Structure formats: C-alpha cells, structure tokens
PDB file of C-alpha atoms and ligand atoms in Angstrom:
ATOM      1  CA  UNK A   1      17.580  59.971  40.209  1.00  0.00           C
ATOM      2  CA  UNK A   2      21.016  60.465  38.799  1.00  0.00           C
ATOM      3  CA  UNK A   3      24.239  58.351  39.809  1.00  0.00           C
ATOM      4  CA  UNK A   4      26.547  58.853  42.854  1.00  0.00           C
ATOM      5  CA  UNK A   5      29.696  57.655  42.423  1.00  0.00           C
ATOM      6  CA  UNK A   6      32.072  57.267  45.676  1.00  0.00           C
ATOM      7  CA  UNK A   7      35.281  56.640  43.965  1.00  0.00           C
ATOM      8  CA  UNK A   8      36.816  53.235  45.828  1.00  0.00           C
ATOM      9  CA  UNK A   9      40.271  53.213  43.565  1.00  0.00           C
ATOM     10  CA  UNK A  10      43.161  52.508  45.587  1.00  0.00           C
ATOM     11  CA  UNK A  11      45.004  55.334  44.260  1.00  0.00           C
ATOM     12  CA  UNK A  12      42.703  57.842  45.147  1.00  0.00           C
ATOM     13  CA  UNK A  13      41.912  55.968  48.494  1.00  0.00           C
ATOM     14  CA  UNK A  14      45.629  56.406  49.469  1.00  0.00           C
ATOM     15  CA  UNK A  15      46.291  60.204  48.400  1.00  0.00           C
ATOM     16  CA  UNK A  16      42.773  60.890  50.164  1.00  0.00           C
ATOM     17  CA  UNK A  17      44.457  59.397  53.448  1.00  0.00           C
ATOM     18  CA  UNK A  18      47.155  61.750  53.168  1.00  0.00           C
ATOM     19  CA  UNK A  19      45.595  64.395  52.388  1.00  0.00           C
ATOM     20  CA  UNK A  20      43.557  64.349  55.381  1.00  0.00           C
ATOM     21  CA  UNK A  21      46.035  64.365  57.210  1.00  0.00           C
ATOM     22  CA  UNK A  22      46.621  67.753  59.251  1.00  0.00           C
ATOM     23  CA  UNK A  23      50.538  67.133  59.091  1.00  0.00           C
ATOM     24  CA  UNK A  24      50.767  67.681  55.006  1.00  0.00           C
ATOM     25  CA  UNK A  25      51.467  71.411  54.322  1.00  0.00           C
ATOM     26  CA  UNK A  26      49.982  73.699  51.450  1.00  0.00           C
ATOM     27  CA  UNK A  27      52.372  72.211  49.412  1.00  0.00           C
ATOM     28  CA  UNK A  28      51.613  68.579  49.498  1.00  0.00           C
ATOM     29  CA  UNK A  29      47.887  69.120  49.866  1.00  0.00           C
ATOM     30  CA  UNK A  30      47.668  71.102  46.684  1.00  0.00           C
ATOM     31  CA  UNK A  31      48.997  68.878  44.789  1.00  0.00           C
ATOM     32  CA  UNK A  32      47.279  65.913  46.113  1.00  0.00           C
ATOM     33  CA  UNK A  33      44.057  67.679  45.531  1.00  0.00           C
ATOM     34  CA  UNK A  34      45.101  68.023  41.400  1.00  0.00           C
ATOM     35  CA  UNK A  35      46.071  64.261  41.186  1.00  0.00           C
ATOM     36  CA  UNK A  36      42.387  63.015  42.763  1.00  0.00           C
ATOM     37  CA  UNK A  37      40.819  65.179  40.329  1.00  0.00           C
ATOM     38  CA  UNK A  38      42.568  64.367  37.306  1.00  0.00           C
ATOM     39  CA  UNK A  39      41.827  60.188  38.764  1.00  0.00           C
ATOM     40  CA  UNK A  40      38.626  61.161  39.250  1.00  0.00           C
ATOM     41  CA  UNK A  41      38.039  63.185  36.139  1.00  0.00           C
ATOM     42  CA  UNK A  42      39.107  59.652  33.859  1.00  0.00           C
ATOM     43  CA  UNK A  43      36.016  59.115  35.685  1.00  0.00           C
ATOM     44  CA  UNK A  44      33.383  61.228  35.486  1.00  0.00           C
ATOM     45  CA  UNK A  45      34.138  61.754  31.267  1.00  0.00           C
ATOM     46  CA  UNK A  46      33.303  57.564  30.403  1.00  0.00           C
ATOM     47  CA  UNK A  47      30.352  58.503  29.036  1.00  0.00           C
ATOM     48  CA  UNK A  48      31.245  61.644  26.725  1.00  0.00           C
ATOM     49  CA  UNK A  49      30.035  60.769  23.053  1.00  0.00           C
ATOM     50  CA  UNK A  50      32.473  59.848  20.650  1.00  0.00           C
ATOM     51  CA  UNK A  51      32.246  60.332  16.843  1.00  0.00           C
ATOM     52  CA  UNK A  52      33.987  57.850  14.366  1.00  0.00           C
ATOM     53  CA  UNK A  53      36.761  59.365  12.305  1.00  0.00           C
ATOM     54  CA  UNK A  54      39.311  57.156   9.966  1.00  0.00           C
ATOM     55  CA  UNK A  55      42.556  58.139  10.630  1.00  0.00           C
ATOM     56  CA  UNK A  56      45.581  57.336   8.102  1.00  0.00           C
ATOM     57  CA  UNK A  57      48.179  55.472  10.627  1.00  0.00           C
ATOM     58  CA  UNK A  58      52.094  54.776   8.905  1.00  0.00           C
ATOM     59  CA  UNK A  59      50.879  51.465   8.228  1.00  0.00           C
ATOM     60  CA  UNK A  60      47.287  52.585   6.533  1.00  0.00           C
ATOM     61  CA  UNK A  61      43.948  53.484   7.072  1.00  0.00           C
ATOM     62  CA  UNK A  62      42.626  52.814  10.864  1.00  0.00           C
ATOM     63  CA  UNK A  63      38.799  53.338  12.288  1.00  0.00           C
ATOM     64  CA  UNK A  64      38.998  55.446  15.311  1.00  0.00           C
ATOM     65  CA  UNK A  65      36.658  57.564  17.427  1.00  0.00           C
ATOM     66  CA  UNK A  66      36.989  60.989  18.739  1.00  0.00           C
ATOM     67  CA  UNK A  67      34.984  63.000  20.988  1.00  0.00           C
ATOM     68  CA  UNK A  68      32.131  64.006  19.204  1.00  0.00           C
ATOM     69  CA  UNK A  69      30.327  67.447  19.421  1.00  0.00           C
ATOM     70  CA  UNK A  70      29.338  68.348  23.134  1.00  0.00           C
ATOM     71  CA  UNK A  71      32.135  69.803  24.712  1.00  0.00           C
ATOM     72  CA  UNK A  72      33.385  70.337  28.069  1.00  0.00           C
ATOM     73  CA  UNK A  73      33.428  72.909  30.845  1.00  0.00           C
ATOM     74  CA  UNK A  74      34.515  73.154  33.863  1.00  0.00           C
ATOM     75  CA  UNK A  75      33.292  75.177  36.821  1.00  0.00           C
ATOM     76  CA  UNK A  76      34.802  75.049  40.201  1.00  0.00           C
ATOM     77  CA  UNK A  77      33.053  77.105  43.374  1.00  0.00           C
ATOM     78  CA  UNK A  78      36.033  79.725  44.455  1.00  0.00           C
ATOM     79  CA  UNK A  79      38.007  79.624  45.828  1.00  0.00           C
ATOM     80  CA  UNK A  80      38.765  75.133  46.913  1.00  0.00           C
ATOM     81  CA  UNK A  81      37.273  74.425  43.520  1.00  0.00           C
ATOM     82  CA  UNK A  82      40.177  76.213  42.088  1.00  0.00           C
ATOM     83  CA  UNK A  83      42.571  73.317  43.756  1.00  0.00           C
ATOM     84  CA  UNK A  84      41.129  70.429  41.292  1.00  0.00           C
ATOM     85  CA  UNK A  85      41.025  72.628  37.613  1.00  0.00           C
ATOM     86  CA  UNK A  86      44.946  71.812  36.861  1.00  0.00           C
ATOM     87  CA  UNK A  87      44.265  67.842  36.805  1.00  0.00           C
ATOM     88  CA  UNK A  88      41.442  68.052  35.109  1.00  0.00           C
ATOM     89  CA  UNK A  89      42.875  70.058  32.203  1.00  0.00           C
ATOM     90  CA  UNK A  90      45.327  68.174  32.523  1.00  0.00           C
ATOM     91  CA  UNK A  91      43.316  65.441  30.919  1.00  0.00           C
ATOM     92  CA  UNK A  92      40.936  67.883  29.079  1.00  0.00           C
ATOM     93  CA  UNK A  93      42.929  70.825  27.475  1.00  0.00           C
ATOM     94  CA  UNK A  94      40.767  72.277  25.297  1.00  0.00           C
ATOM     95  CA  UNK A  95      37.879  72.377  28.248  1.00  0.00           C
ATOM     96  CA  UNK A  96      36.757  75.941  28.929  1.00  0.00           C
ATOM     97  CA  UNK A  97      36.374  76.793  32.658  1.00  0.00           C
ATOM     98  CA  UNK A  98      34.297  79.055  34.030  1.00  0.00           C
ATOM     99  CA  UNK A  99      34.024  80.948  37.492  1.00  0.00           C
ATOM    100  CA  UNK A 100      31.266  80.584  40.278  1.00  0.00           C
ATOM    101  CA  UNK A 101      32.427  82.498  43.615  1.00  0.00           C
ATOM    102  CA  UNK A 102      30.247  82.128  47.292  1.00  0.00           C
ATOM    103  CA  UNK A 103      32.054  81.614  49.987  1.00  0.00           C
ATOM    104  CA  UNK A 104      29.613  80.249  53.341  1.00  0.00           C
ATOM    105  CA  UNK A 105      28.398  82.929  56.071  1.00  0.00           C
ATOM    106  CA  UNK A 106      30.381  81.568  59.091  1.00  0.00           C
ATOM    107  CA  UNK A 107      27.541  82.317  61.481  1.00  0.00           C
ATOM    108  CA  UNK A 108      24.530  80.900  59.110  1.00  0.00           C
ATOM    109  CA  UNK A 109      26.662  78.111  56.822  1.00  0.00           C
ATOM    110  CA  UNK A 110      23.960  80.264  53.852  1.00  0.00           C
ATOM    111  CA  UNK A 111      26.126  80.831  50.816  1.00  0.00           C
ATOM    112  CA  UNK A 112      27.066  83.967  49.955  1.00  0.00           C
ATOM    113  CA  UNK A 113      27.471  84.435  45.981  1.00  0.00           C
ATOM    114  CA  UNK A 114      29.560  86.669  44.894  1.00  0.00           C
ATOM    115  CA  UNK A 115      30.632  85.878  40.925  1.00  0.00           C
ATOM    116  CA  UNK A 116      29.356  84.245  38.460  1.00  0.00           C
ATOM    117  CA  UNK A 117      31.067  84.285  34.629  1.00  0.00           C
ATOM    118  CA  UNK A 118      30.811  81.601  32.361  1.00  0.00           C
ATOM    119  CA  UNK A 119      31.864  80.328  29.098  1.00  0.00           C
ATOM    120  CA  UNK A 120      29.527  82.077  26.797  1.00  0.00           C
ATOM    121  CA  UNK A 121      28.108  78.911  24.738  1.00  0.00           C
ATOM    122  CA  UNK A 122      27.535  76.606  28.205  1.00  0.00           C
ATOM    123  CA  UNK A 123      24.309  76.031  27.360  1.00  0.00           C
ATOM    124  CA  UNK A 124      26.401  73.207  24.483  1.00  0.00           C
ATOM    125  CA  UNK A 125      28.559  72.536  26.919  1.00  0.00           C
ATOM    126  CA  UNK A 126      28.630  69.376  29.226  1.00  0.00           C
ATOM    127  CA  UNK A 127      29.182  70.879  32.856  1.00  0.00           C
ATOM    128  CA  UNK A 128      31.381  69.508  35.447  1.00  0.00           C
ATOM    129  CA  UNK A 129      31.397  71.785  38.656  1.00  0.00           C
ATOM    130  CA  UNK A 130      34.152  71.429  40.546  1.00  0.00           C
ATOM    131  CA  UNK A 131      34.594  71.590  44.582  1.00  0.00           C
ATOM    132  CA  UNK A 132      36.477  69.468  46.816  1.00  0.00           C
ATOM    133  CA  UNK A 133      34.105  70.102  50.188  1.00  0.00           C
ATOM    134  CA  UNK A 134      30.490  68.852  49.641  1.00  0.00           C
ATOM    135  CA  UNK A 135      28.569  69.782  53.115  1.00  0.00           C
ATOM    136  CA  UNK A 136      25.576  70.763  53.645  1.00  0.00           C
ATOM    137  CA  UNK A 137      25.289  70.743  49.837  1.00  0.00           C
ATOM    138  CA  UNK A 138      24.437  74.304  49.512  1.00  0.00           C
ATOM    139  CA  UNK A 139      27.098  75.980  48.158  1.00  0.00           C
ATOM    140  CA  UNK A 140      26.804  73.041  45.230  1.00  0.00           C
ATOM    141  CA  UNK A 141      23.003  73.799  45.207  1.00  0.00           C
ATOM    142  CA  UNK A 142      23.294  77.294  44.136  1.00  0.00           C
ATOM    143  CA  UNK A 143      26.591  76.688  41.766  1.00  0.00           C
ATOM    144  CA  UNK A 144      24.243  74.254  39.950  1.00  0.00           C
ATOM    145  CA  UNK A 145      21.344  76.521  40.104  1.00  0.00           C
ATOM    146  CA  UNK A 146      23.319  79.599  38.140  1.00  0.00           C
ATOM    147  CA  UNK A 147      24.172  76.937  35.747  1.00  0.00           C
ATOM    148  CA  UNK A 148      21.272  75.616  34.824  1.00  0.00           C
ATOM    149  CA  UNK A 149      19.954  79.005  34.706  1.00  0.00           C
ATOM    150  CA  UNK A 150      22.421  79.977  31.908  1.00  0.00           C
ATOM    151  CA  UNK A 151      21.214  77.690  30.119  1.00  0.00           C
ATOM    152  CA  UNK A 152      23.135  74.518  30.980  1.00  0.00           C
ATOM    153  CA  UNK A 153      21.845  71.097  29.828  1.00  0.00           C
ATOM    154  CA  UNK A 154      23.970  68.789  31.132  1.00  0.00           C
ATOM    155  CA  UNK A 155      25.542  69.505  34.823  1.00  0.00           C
ATOM    156  CA  UNK A 156      27.777  67.035  37.042  1.00  0.00           C
ATOM    157  CA  UNK A 157      29.485  67.503  40.284  1.00  0.00           C
ATOM    158  CA  UNK A 158      32.561  66.631  41.033  1.00  0.00           C
ATOM    159  CA  UNK A 159      33.803  66.881  44.639  1.00  0.00           C
ATOM    160  CA  UNK A 160      36.522  64.790  47.201  1.00  0.00           C
ATOM    161  CA  UNK A 161      34.857  64.665  50.259  1.00  0.00           C
ATOM    162  CA  UNK A 162      31.214  64.138  50.690  1.00  0.00           C
ATOM    163  CA  UNK A 163      28.852  64.165  53.501  1.00  0.00           C
ATOM    164  CA  UNK A 164      25.533  62.189  54.430  1.00  0.00           C
ATOM    165  CA  UNK A 165      23.451  65.586  54.146  1.00  0.00           C
ATOM    166  CA  UNK A 166      25.012  67.257  51.520  1.00  0.00           C
ATOM    167  CA  UNK A 167      24.548  64.560  49.302  1.00  0.00           C
ATOM    168  CA  UNK A 168      20.728  63.937  50.144  1.00  0.00           C
ATOM    169  CA  UNK A 169      20.419  67.994  49.433  1.00  0.00           C
ATOM    170  CA  UNK A 170      22.176  67.869  46.462  1.00  0.00           C
ATOM    171  CA  UNK A 171      20.638  65.508  45.022  1.00  0.00           C
ATOM    172  CA  UNK A 172      16.633  66.479  46.169  1.00  0.00           C
ATOM    173  CA  UNK A 173      17.549  69.689  44.392  1.00  0.00           C
ATOM    174  CA  UNK A 174      19.283  68.719  41.293  1.00  0.00           C
ATOM    175  CA  UNK A 175      18.097  64.737  40.559  1.00  0.00           C
ATOM    176  CA  UNK A 176      19.728  65.014  37.018  1.00  0.00           C
ATOM    177  CA  UNK A 177      23.225  65.647  38.255  1.00  0.00           C
ATOM    178  CA  UNK A 178      26.086  62.514  38.603  1.00  0.00           C
ATOM    179  CA  UNK A 179      27.368  63.043  41.847  1.00  0.00           C
ATOM    180  CA  UNK A 180      31.336  62.049  42.337  1.00  0.00           C
ATOM    181  CA  UNK A 181      32.910  61.978  45.160  1.00  0.00           C
ATOM    182  CA  UNK A 182      35.696  60.240  46.187  1.00  0.00           C
ATOM    183  CA  UNK A 183      34.718  59.668  49.914  1.00  0.00           C
ATOM    184  CA  UNK A 184      31.406  59.919  51.933  1.00  0.00           C
ATOM    185  CA  UNK A 185      32.130  60.745  55.560  1.00  0.00           C
ATOM    186  CA  UNK A 186      29.864  60.042  58.604  1.00  0.00           C
ATOM    187  CA  UNK A 187      28.203  63.573  59.237  1.00  0.00           C
ATOM    188  CA  UNK A 188      28.724  67.498  59.764  1.00  0.00           C
ATOM    189  CA  UNK A 189      30.033  68.837  63.438  1.00  0.00           C
ATOM    190  CA  UNK A 190      27.605  71.903  64.714  1.00  0.00           C
ATOM    191  CA  UNK A 191      29.904  73.986  62.293  1.00  0.00           C
ATOM    192  CA  UNK A 192      28.401  72.523  59.407  1.00  0.00           C
ATOM    193  CA  UNK A 193      32.287  70.805  58.834  1.00  0.00           C
ATOM    194  CA  UNK A 194      32.571  67.571  57.699  1.00  0.00           C
ATOM    195  CA  UNK A 195      33.599  64.647  60.290  1.00  0.00           C
ATOM    196  CA  UNK A 196      36.208  63.362  59.387  1.00  0.00           C
ATOM    197  CA  UNK A 197      36.935  64.953  56.859  1.00  0.00           C
ATOM    198  CA  UNK A 198      39.537  67.109  56.232  1.00  0.00           C
ATOM    199  CA  UNK A 199      39.246  70.641  57.394  1.00  0.00           C
ATOM    200  CA  UNK A 200      38.885  73.757  55.889  1.00  0.00           C
ATOM    201  CA  UNK A 201      39.688  73.415  52.321  1.00  0.00           C
ATOM    202  CA  UNK A 202      39.874  76.473  50.712  1.00  0.00           C
ATOM    203  CA  UNK A 203      42.675  77.409  53.965  1.00  0.00           C
ATOM    204  CA  UNK A 204      44.324  74.333  53.362  1.00  0.00           C
ATOM    205  CA  UNK A 205      44.737  74.890  49.695  1.00  0.00           C
ATOM    206  CA  UNK A 206      46.105  78.430  50.070  1.00  0.00           C
ATOM    207  CA  UNK A 207      47.492  78.344  53.410  1.00  0.00           C
ATOM    208  CA  UNK A 208      45.554  80.977  54.591  1.00  0.00           C
ATOM    209  CA  UNK A 209      45.164  79.652  58.462  1.00  0.00           C
TER     210      UNK A 209
HETATM  211  C1  PRP B   1      34.372  75.484  51.287  1.00  0.00           C
HETATM  212  C2  PRP B   1      33.832  74.968  50.230  1.00  0.00           C
HETATM  213  C3  PRP B   1      32.210  74.749  49.848  1.00  0.00           C
HETATM  214  C4  PRP B   1      31.460  75.075  50.945  1.00  0.00           C
HETATM  215  C5  PRP B   1      31.349  73.183  50.798  1.00  0.00           C
HETATM  216  O1  PRP B   1      33.887  77.093  50.817  1.00  0.00           O
HETATM  217  O2  PRP B   1      34.930  74.470  49.907  1.00  0.00           O
HETATM  218  O3  PRP B   1      32.229  75.667  48.727  1.00  0.00           O
HETATM  219  O4  PRP B   1      32.135  75.156  51.653  1.00  0.00           O
HETATM  220  O5  PRP B   1      30.224  73.767  52.141  1.00  0.00           O
HETATM  221  P1  PRP B   1      28.194  73.665  51.790  1.00  0.00           P
HETATM  222  O6  PRP B   1      28.267  72.367  51.473  1.00  0.00           O
HETATM  223  O7  PRP B   1      27.978  73.574  52.983  1.00  0.00           O
HETATM  224  O8  PRP B   1      27.524  74.605  51.077  1.00  0.00           O
HETATM  225  P2  PRP B   1      33.600  78.300  51.802  1.00  0.00           P
HETATM  226  O9  PRP B   1      32.474  78.768  51.851  1.00  0.00           O
HETATM  227  O10 PRP B   1      34.576  77.948  52.833  1.00  0.00           O
HETATM  228  O11 PRP B   1      35.009  79.008  51.523  1.00  0.00           O
HETATM  229  P3  PRP B   1      36.693  79.252  50.524  1.00  0.00           P
HETATM  230  O12 PRP B   1      36.559  77.943  49.491  1.00  0.00           O
HETATM  231  O13 PRP B   1      36.290  80.187  49.548  1.00  0.00           O
HETATM  232  O14 PRP B   1      37.376  78.892  51.653  1.00  0.00           O
HETATM  233  N1  URA B   2      34.159  73.516  54.165  1.00  0.00           N
HETATM  234  C1  URA B   2      35.106  72.911  54.144  1.00  0.00           C
HETATM  235  O1  URA B   2      36.270  73.057  53.721  1.00  0.00           O
HETATM  236  N2  URA B   2      35.044  72.007  55.299  1.00  0.00           N
HETATM  237  C2  URA B   2      34.091  71.564  55.500  1.00  0.00           C
HETATM  238  O2  URA B   2      34.450  70.535  56.573  1.00  0.00           O
HETATM  239  C3  URA B   2      32.656  71.900  55.103  1.00  0.00           C
HETATM  240  C4  URA B   2      32.875  72.992  54.355  1.00  0.00           C
END
C-alpha cells in the first residue's frame, strides 16, 4: 500500500483554518489555496530523483545535484484543482500541466467526465493530480484511472481536505498512489459534502455562489 501523508506543518494548519472560515472571501481563499498547494508540493516532490553535476562556482568546481530525467506533470481536476496550479508551478516552473474535467452529478454524486488533455509524453513523467477535495473519492479515482490509461506509471494525489471514505476508496482503487492531504476530516454529510470541510471548493475559488 502506498503512503498517506497528512500534513501537520504549522504554516499549513494556520492557512487551512482561515481557508475553512466561511467569512473568508474569494480573493483570500484563492491566495490560500495556492499557498497551501505550494507548501505541500515541497514535500510531495521530496523523492524526485537527482543526478550528479559539476558546477563551476566563482571559487571553483562544486559537485552538486540536479533533478534527473524523470520530470513532473501536474494534472488539476477541473474546476477546483485549478486553484492549486499557480502554487505548485511556483516551485516547479518547468512542469507540464494536463487537465481533466470532471463534475459530480448533484443527485448521484457520481463523477461525470467532460474533458481530458494530458501532455503527450505523460508516460515519461511523474504525475501529481491536484484537487482540493477528496470526498467520496470518485473523482480522484476516475481521474487517476484516465491518467494511467494514457501510460503514466508514477502517479501521486495531492488534495487539501480528505474524508475518511474518500481516502479509503482511493487507496483501494489505486494502492500504488501516494496521497498527500492537509487534513483528514470527520465524515461526509447526506449530500456527500465533507464535514467540517470548507464547503464547495469550486464555488469558493471562482465566486460562483
Ligand atoms: C468537487 C471537488 C472534487 C470533487 C470531490 O468538484 O473539486 O473534484 O467534488 O468529490 P468526490 O471525491 O466525491 O468525487 P465538483 O464536482 O463540485 O466540480 P467543480 O470543481 O466543477 O465545482
Ligand atoms: N466537493 C466540494 O467542493 N466540497 C465537498 O465538501 C465535497 C465535494
């Protein structure tokens, strides 16, 4: 079974508490999602392979390290995953970005696919899927299935808030996928929203409600 990492870093926990607050407006919500994603990305990329390089400093040769062949692709799940893209690209500007469009049918809570565009060389890249909310897990499971079907071999999931139900579903469907989240909340309500959660992430990022 792959790793599940729930972040306890004070900076992340502090920002998350403001993110959850219903009085936090769209502007600040967007900024916080991006900042939390950047902090999480630092940890999620910890095991990227390095290669030895010699660099000439003004003082002479330095035996240093640089990132090796395998490169990154970030794949946000539309819409809410888009809010995390700026933050992770701040850390890894050379990464490519794919997009997967899924929405939850409001009556069944089942994910419905409407878009998929991934980098052509996705099979050579480590893929980090971005979506702030892991509720039932249906959207993440389907997105990762689509990404693997296009040839990706190393896939991670980076979310902000997970429900225990979603975590279990994702782990069972994709046991090879490492999961990074800033919080593991209590449960889902009858509408499959995370409790206490933060409400509808897409609506709060884009100001659509
Ligand atoms: C939200 C969220 C996830 C999904 C999580 O998207 O951003 O993609 O729900 O729920 P699940 O784990 O039960 O699948 P939503 O369907 O509301 O679409 P939106 O981002 O376009 O608003
Ligand atoms: N999607 C959201 O945006 N919020 C939830 O709590 C669950 C799914």
